[in-house]
Tab-separated table of C-alpha atoms in Angstrom:
chain	number	residue	atom	x	y	z
B	1379	UNK	CA	75.425	76.650	90.227
B	1380	UNK	CA	73.259	77.175	93.290
B	1381	UNK	CA	75.428	77.833	96.328
B	1382	UNK	CA	74.167	79.224	99.623
B	1383	UNK	CA	76.491	82.214	99.713
B	1384	UNK	CA	76.207	85.868	98.810
B	1385	UNK	CA	78.202	87.779	96.209
B	1386	UNK	CA	81.655	88.526	97.537
B	1387	UNK	CA	82.926	92.010	98.242
B	1388	UNK	CA	86.367	93.034	96.888
B	1389	UNK	CA	89.127	90.862	98.324
B	1390	UNK	CA	91.541	92.412	100.763
B	1391	UNK	CA	94.444	90.481	99.208
B	1392	UNK	CA	97.661	92.237	100.181
B	1393	UNK	CA	95.986	94.745	102.484
B	1394	UNK	CA	97.275	94.770	106.042
B	1395	UNK	CA	93.792	94.497	107.479
B	1396	UNK	CA	90.134	94.076	106.618
B	1397	UNK	CA	87.010	94.884	108.610
B	1398	UNK	CA	84.058	92.507	108.608
B	1399	UNK	CA	80.587	93.592	109.630
B	1400	UNK	CA	78.728	90.689	111.206
B	1401	UNK	CA	75.020	90.816	110.415
B	1402	UNK	CA	72.924	91.342	113.518
B	1403	UNK	CA	75.889	92.292	115.706
B	1404	UNK	CA	76.626	95.693	117.160
B	1405	UNK	CA	80.359	95.620	116.557
B	1406	UNK	CA	82.973	94.665	114.031
B	1407	UNK	CA	85.478	91.886	113.440
B	1408	UNK	CA	88.848	92.751	111.958
B	1409	UNK	CA	91.317	90.519	110.148
B	1410	UNK	CA	94.986	91.464	110.116
B	1411	UNK	CA	98.194	89.781	108.996
B	1412	UNK	CA	100.348	87.988	111.549
B	1413	UNK	CA	103.814	86.597	110.845
B	1414	UNK	CA	104.969	83.236	112.169
B	1415	UNK	CA	108.643	82.547	111.568
B	1416	UNK	CA	111.513	80.453	112.836
B	1417	UNK	CA	115.053	79.547	111.772
B	1418	UNK	CA	116.623	76.151	112.449
B	1419	UNK	CA	120.345	75.952	113.243
B	1420	UNK	CA	122.444	72.836	112.839
B	1421	UNK	CA	123.352	70.978	116.020
B	1422	UNK	CA	126.840	72.494	115.858
B	1423	UNK	CA	125.345	76.003	115.402
B	1424	UNK	CA	127.463	76.578	112.320
B	1425	UNK	CA	124.808	76.867	109.591
B	1426	UNK	CA	121.130	77.636	109.153
B	1427	UNK	CA	119.489	74.423	108.025
B	1428	UNK	CA	116.229	76.080	107.124
B	1429	UNK	CA	113.398	78.328	108.156
B	1430	UNK	CA	109.681	78.892	107.858
B	1431	UNK	CA	107.828	82.155	107.343
B	1432	UNK	CA	104.032	82.113	107.439
B	1433	UNK	CA	101.909	85.208	106.800
B	1434	UNK	CA	98.509	84.278	108.225
B	1435	UNK	CA	95.142	85.942	108.896
B	1436	UNK	CA	94.210	86.747	112.477
B	1437	UNK	CA	90.726	87.840	113.526
B	1438	UNK	CA	90.033	90.210	116.412
B	1439	UNK	CA	86.930	91.821	117.894
B	1440	UNK	CA	86.676	95.605	118.044
B	1441	UNK	CA	84.112	95.810	120.850
B	1442	UNK	CA	84.678	93.083	123.412
B	1443	UNK	CA	81.305	91.512	122.616
B	1444	UNK	CA	81.407	87.964	124.009
B	1445	UNK	CA	79.799	86.387	120.939
B	1446	UNK	CA	82.185	88.082	118.564
B	1447	UNK	CA	85.176	87.192	120.710
B	1448	UNK	CA	84.066	83.549	120.488
B	1449	UNK	CA	83.803	83.829	116.692
B	1450	UNK	CA	87.273	85.362	116.447
B	1451	UNK	CA	88.728	82.675	118.707
B	1452	UNK	CA	87.218	79.930	116.535
B	1453	UNK	CA	88.631	81.520	113.388
B	1454	UNK	CA	92.113	81.876	114.856
B	1455	UNK	CA	92.054	78.329	116.217
B	1456	UNK	CA	91.243	76.947	112.766
B	1457	UNK	CA	94.032	78.930	111.115
B	1458	UNK	CA	96.481	77.870	113.818
B	1459	UNK	CA	95.525	74.208	113.358
B	1460	UNK	CA	96.374	74.496	109.669
B	1461	UNK	CA	99.680	76.265	110.387
B	1462	UNK	CA	100.693	73.848	113.147
B	1463	UNK	CA	100.162	70.943	110.772
B	1464	UNK	CA	102.671	72.531	108.390
B	1465	UNK	CA	105.073	73.201	111.254
B	1466	UNK	CA	105.026	69.568	112.336
B	1467	UNK	CA	105.825	68.515	108.783
B	1468	UNK	CA	108.600	71.112	108.578
B	1469	UNK	CA	110.059	70.019	111.909
B	1470	UNK	CA	110.352	66.548	110.404
B	1471	UNK	CA	111.963	67.985	107.268
B	1472	UNK	CA	114.493	69.819	109.445
B	1473	UNK	CA	115.419	66.532	111.102
B	1474	UNK	CA	116.148	65.199	107.625
B	1475	UNK	CA	118.171	68.343	106.877
B	1476	UNK	CA	120.211	67.787	110.042
B	1477	UNK	CA	120.899	64.188	109.034
B	1478	UNK	CA	121.932	65.316	105.560
B	1479	UNK	CA	124.158	68.082	106.934
B	1480	UNK	CA	125.807	65.683	109.390
B	1481	UNK	CA	126.644	63.300	106.541
B	1482	UNK	CA	128.590	65.964	104.632
B	1483	UNK	CA	132.216	66.880	104.887
B	1484	UNK	CA	133.083	70.323	106.220
B	1485	UNK	CA	132.128	73.097	103.814
B	1486	UNK	CA	129.841	70.996	101.611
B	1487	UNK	CA	126.521	72.388	102.855
B	1488	UNK	CA	125.063	74.194	99.846
B	1489	UNK	CA	122.364	76.322	101.505
B	1490	UNK	CA	124.588	78.402	103.762
B	1491	UNK	CA	122.613	81.656	103.549
B	1492	UNK	CA	119.022	80.551	104.050
B	1493	UNK	CA	118.841	76.768	104.076
B	1494	UNK	CA	115.643	74.951	103.213
B	1495	UNK	CA	112.616	77.257	103.049
B	1496	UNK	CA	108.920	76.879	103.860
B	1497	UNK	CA	106.506	79.775	103.284
B	1498	UNK	CA	102.766	80.395	103.501
B	1499	UNK	CA	100.926	83.416	102.111
B	1500	UNK	CA	97.184	83.888	101.756
B	1501	UNK	CA	94.395	85.606	99.851
B	1502	UNK	CA	91.004	86.452	101.309
B	1503	UNK	CA	87.569	87.383	100.008
B	1504	UNK	CA	84.606	88.149	102.233
B	1505	UNK	CA	80.863	88.727	102.485
B	1506	UNK	CA	78.683	89.540	105.468
B	1507	UNK	CA	78.415	85.821	106.130
B	1508	UNK	CA	81.405	84.026	104.625
B	1509	UNK	CA	85.193	84.418	104.653
B	1510	UNK	CA	86.995	82.523	101.883
B	1511	UNK	CA	90.731	81.898	102.342
B	1512	UNK	CA	93.293	80.496	99.941
B	1513	UNK	CA	96.800	79.597	101.114
B	1514	UNK	CA	99.873	79.194	98.933
B	1515	UNK	CA	102.359	76.788	100.554
B	1516	UNK	CA	105.817	77.146	99.013
B	1517	UNK	CA	108.749	74.945	99.986
B	1518	UNK	CA	112.292	74.549	98.716
B	1519	UNK	CA	114.729	71.858	99.797
B	1520	UNK	CA	117.285	71.913	97.023
B	1521	UNK	CA	117.045	70.964	93.392
B	1522	UNK	CA	116.150	73.046	90.362
B	1523	UNK	CA	113.098	74.712	91.900
B	1524	UNK	CA	110.719	74.767	94.820
B	1525	UNK	CA	107.104	73.645	94.846
B	1526	UNK	CA	103.857	75.466	95.633
B	1527	UNK	CA	100.751	73.695	96.875
B	1528	UNK	CA	97.396	75.322	97.631
B	1529	UNK	CA	94.799	74.807	100.334
B	1530	UNK	CA	91.640	76.696	101.244
B	1531	UNK	CA	89.299	77.357	104.151
B	1532	UNK	CA	85.755	78.695	104.437
B	1533	UNK	CA	84.603	80.404	107.619
B	1534	UNK	CA	80.925	81.001	108.373
B	1535	UNK	CA	80.600	84.219	110.386
B	1536	UNK	CA	77.009	83.490	111.359
B	1537	UNK	CA	77.808	80.047	112.736
B	1538	UNK	CA	81.242	81.056	114.006
B	1539	UNK	CA	83.014	78.029	112.539
B	1540	UNK	CA	84.896	76.701	109.541
B	1541	UNK	CA	82.734	74.773	107.092
B	1542	UNK	CA	83.266	72.633	104.034
B	1543	UNK	CA	82.324	73.681	100.530
B	1544	UNK	CA	79.768	70.880	100.504
B	1545	UNK	CA	77.935	72.594	103.377
B	1546	UNK	CA	76.983	75.452	101.039
B	1547	UNK	CA	74.676	73.283	98.968
B	1548	UNK	CA	71.949	70.721	99.595
B	1549	UNK	CA	73.405	68.391	96.955
B	1550	UNK	CA	77.194	68.168	97.182
B	1551	UNK	CA	77.339	65.345	94.670
B	1552	UNK	CA	75.623	67.415	91.987
B	1553	UNK	CA	77.874	70.392	92.763
B	1554	UNK	CA	80.987	68.238	92.456
B	1555	UNK	CA	79.823	66.748	89.163
B	1556	UNK	CA	78.691	70.073	87.702
B	1557	UNK	CA	81.947	71.873	88.480
B	1558	UNK	CA	84.016	68.965	87.131
B	1559	UNK	CA	82.010	69.021	83.900
B	1560	UNK	CA	82.567	72.773	83.560
B	1561	UNK	CA	86.319	72.421	84.090
B	1562	UNK	CA	86.490	69.647	81.507
B	1563	UNK	CA	84.473	71.807	79.116
B	1564	UNK	CA	86.963	74.669	79.533
B	1565	UNK	CA	89.881	72.292	78.968
B	1566	UNK	CA	88.309	70.988	75.773
B	1567	UNK	CA	87.144	74.367	74.480
B	1568	UNK	CA	90.567	75.972	74.997
B	1569	UNK	CA	92.563	72.917	73.861
B	1570	UNK	CA	94.486	72.959	77.146
B	1571	UNK	CA	95.231	69.231	77.209
B	1572	UNK	CA	97.191	69.550	73.970
B	1573	UNK	CA	98.699	72.976	74.660
B	1574	UNK	CA	100.044	72.016	78.093
B	1575	UNK	CA	100.571	68.319	77.546
B	1576	UNK	CA	98.121	67.064	80.157
B	1577	UNK	CA	98.514	63.538	81.499
B	1578	UNK	CA	96.270	61.022	79.733
B	1579	UNK	CA	94.243	60.501	82.943
B	1580	UNK	CA	93.831	64.204	83.807
B	1581	UNK	CA	90.033	63.853	83.960
B	1582	UNK	CA	90.426	61.588	86.994
B	1583	UNK	CA	92.088	64.410	88.923
B	1584	UNK	CA	89.530	66.949	87.766
B	1585	UNK	CA	86.769	64.722	89.152
B	1586	UNK	CA	88.465	64.922	92.576
B	1587	UNK	CA	88.522	68.732	92.692
B	1588	UNK	CA	86.253	69.116	95.744
B	1589	UNK	CA	88.160	66.884	98.153
B	1590	UNK	CA	91.722	67.021	96.846
B	1591	UNK	CA	92.317	70.595	95.650
B	1592	UNK	CA	91.901	74.220	96.677
B	1593	UNK	CA	88.518	75.803	95.947
B	1594	UNK	CA	88.262	79.534	96.637
B	1595	UNK	CA	85.562	82.167	96.083
B	1596	UNK	CA	87.179	85.168	94.400
B	1597	UNK	CA	86.185	88.830	94.648
B	1598	UNK	CA	83.528	88.345	91.943
B	1599	UNK	CA	81.852	85.465	93.745
B	1600	UNK	CA	83.139	82.882	91.259
B	1601	UNK	CA	84.699	79.616	92.367
B	1602	UNK	CA	88.400	79.186	91.544
B	1603	UNK	CA	89.794	75.654	91.536
B	1604	UNK	CA	93.579	75.306	91.474
B	1605	UNK	CA	95.547	72.274	90.365
B	1606	UNK	CA	99.217	72.687	91.343
B	1607	UNK	CA	102.072	71.825	89.030
B	1608	UNK	CA	102.468	68.082	88.364
B	1609	UNK	CA	98.769	67.365	88.985
B	1610	UNK	CA	97.411	67.709	85.446
B	1611	UNK	CA	100.692	68.055	83.566
B	1612	UNK	CA	104.441	68.529	84.018
B	1613	UNK	CA	106.031	71.239	86.174
B	1614	UNK	CA	106.680	73.311	83.057
B	1615	UNK	CA	102.927	73.612	82.480
B	1616	UNK	CA	102.616	75.418	85.817
B	1617	UNK	CA	99.599	75.801	88.050
B	1618	UNK	CA	96.283	75.272	86.280
B	1619	UNK	CA	93.443	77.491	87.545
B	1620	UNK	CA	89.811	77.269	86.491
B	1621	UNK	CA	87.090	79.798	87.282
B	1622	UNK	CA	83.491	78.638	87.559
B	1623	UNK	CA	80.765	81.272	87.843
B	1624	UNK	CA	77.723	80.652	89.983
């Protein structure tokens, strides 16, 4: 696959911070973890209905260079837009939780300690020119288990903006088709459809990998495409991840 990106350096993953050297700039950009969190109390202040806890990347400039400050601001704005979208959805979920709580008799609320939960964590890989981010969005609102969805972002350090995966190639259609064919080849070669009980129309979802699912460049420069539980098969099959080398 011909993508306009360089081989990725080791991912910072769980590290507290990572330093990025911007080509052609005198200074450095640093990415550190920031924690966004909030708890929601019931209207009678008796129970915690739920909470969110988001561990997110935040970029800062080490030198005060105006260009680098602008790049860092653009990065942080894009991350905040993503997080605020989740917060709006969670605010709505907390309204539902309040309605549910209000409908119960005293003592029937079953999430007394922590309530409903929404969490975001992230992974990051980097090159001199590209920052690849993958977010795991976990939520639990009762039932047998929670659910984890995945999203991704690509940030171009040279341009100082978030870009789409399609922007890395001159022929996005060919890229989409080639990666889908490789994923289907891996499924067939490893007998995954039978082993995990894939839905009969799983190929339809594979074909939509570029627009509908998380695509992330790992520390080796390979593209990882994640299909969350329920997408290709039942919850028991778990998340299905495919790695496509360049």
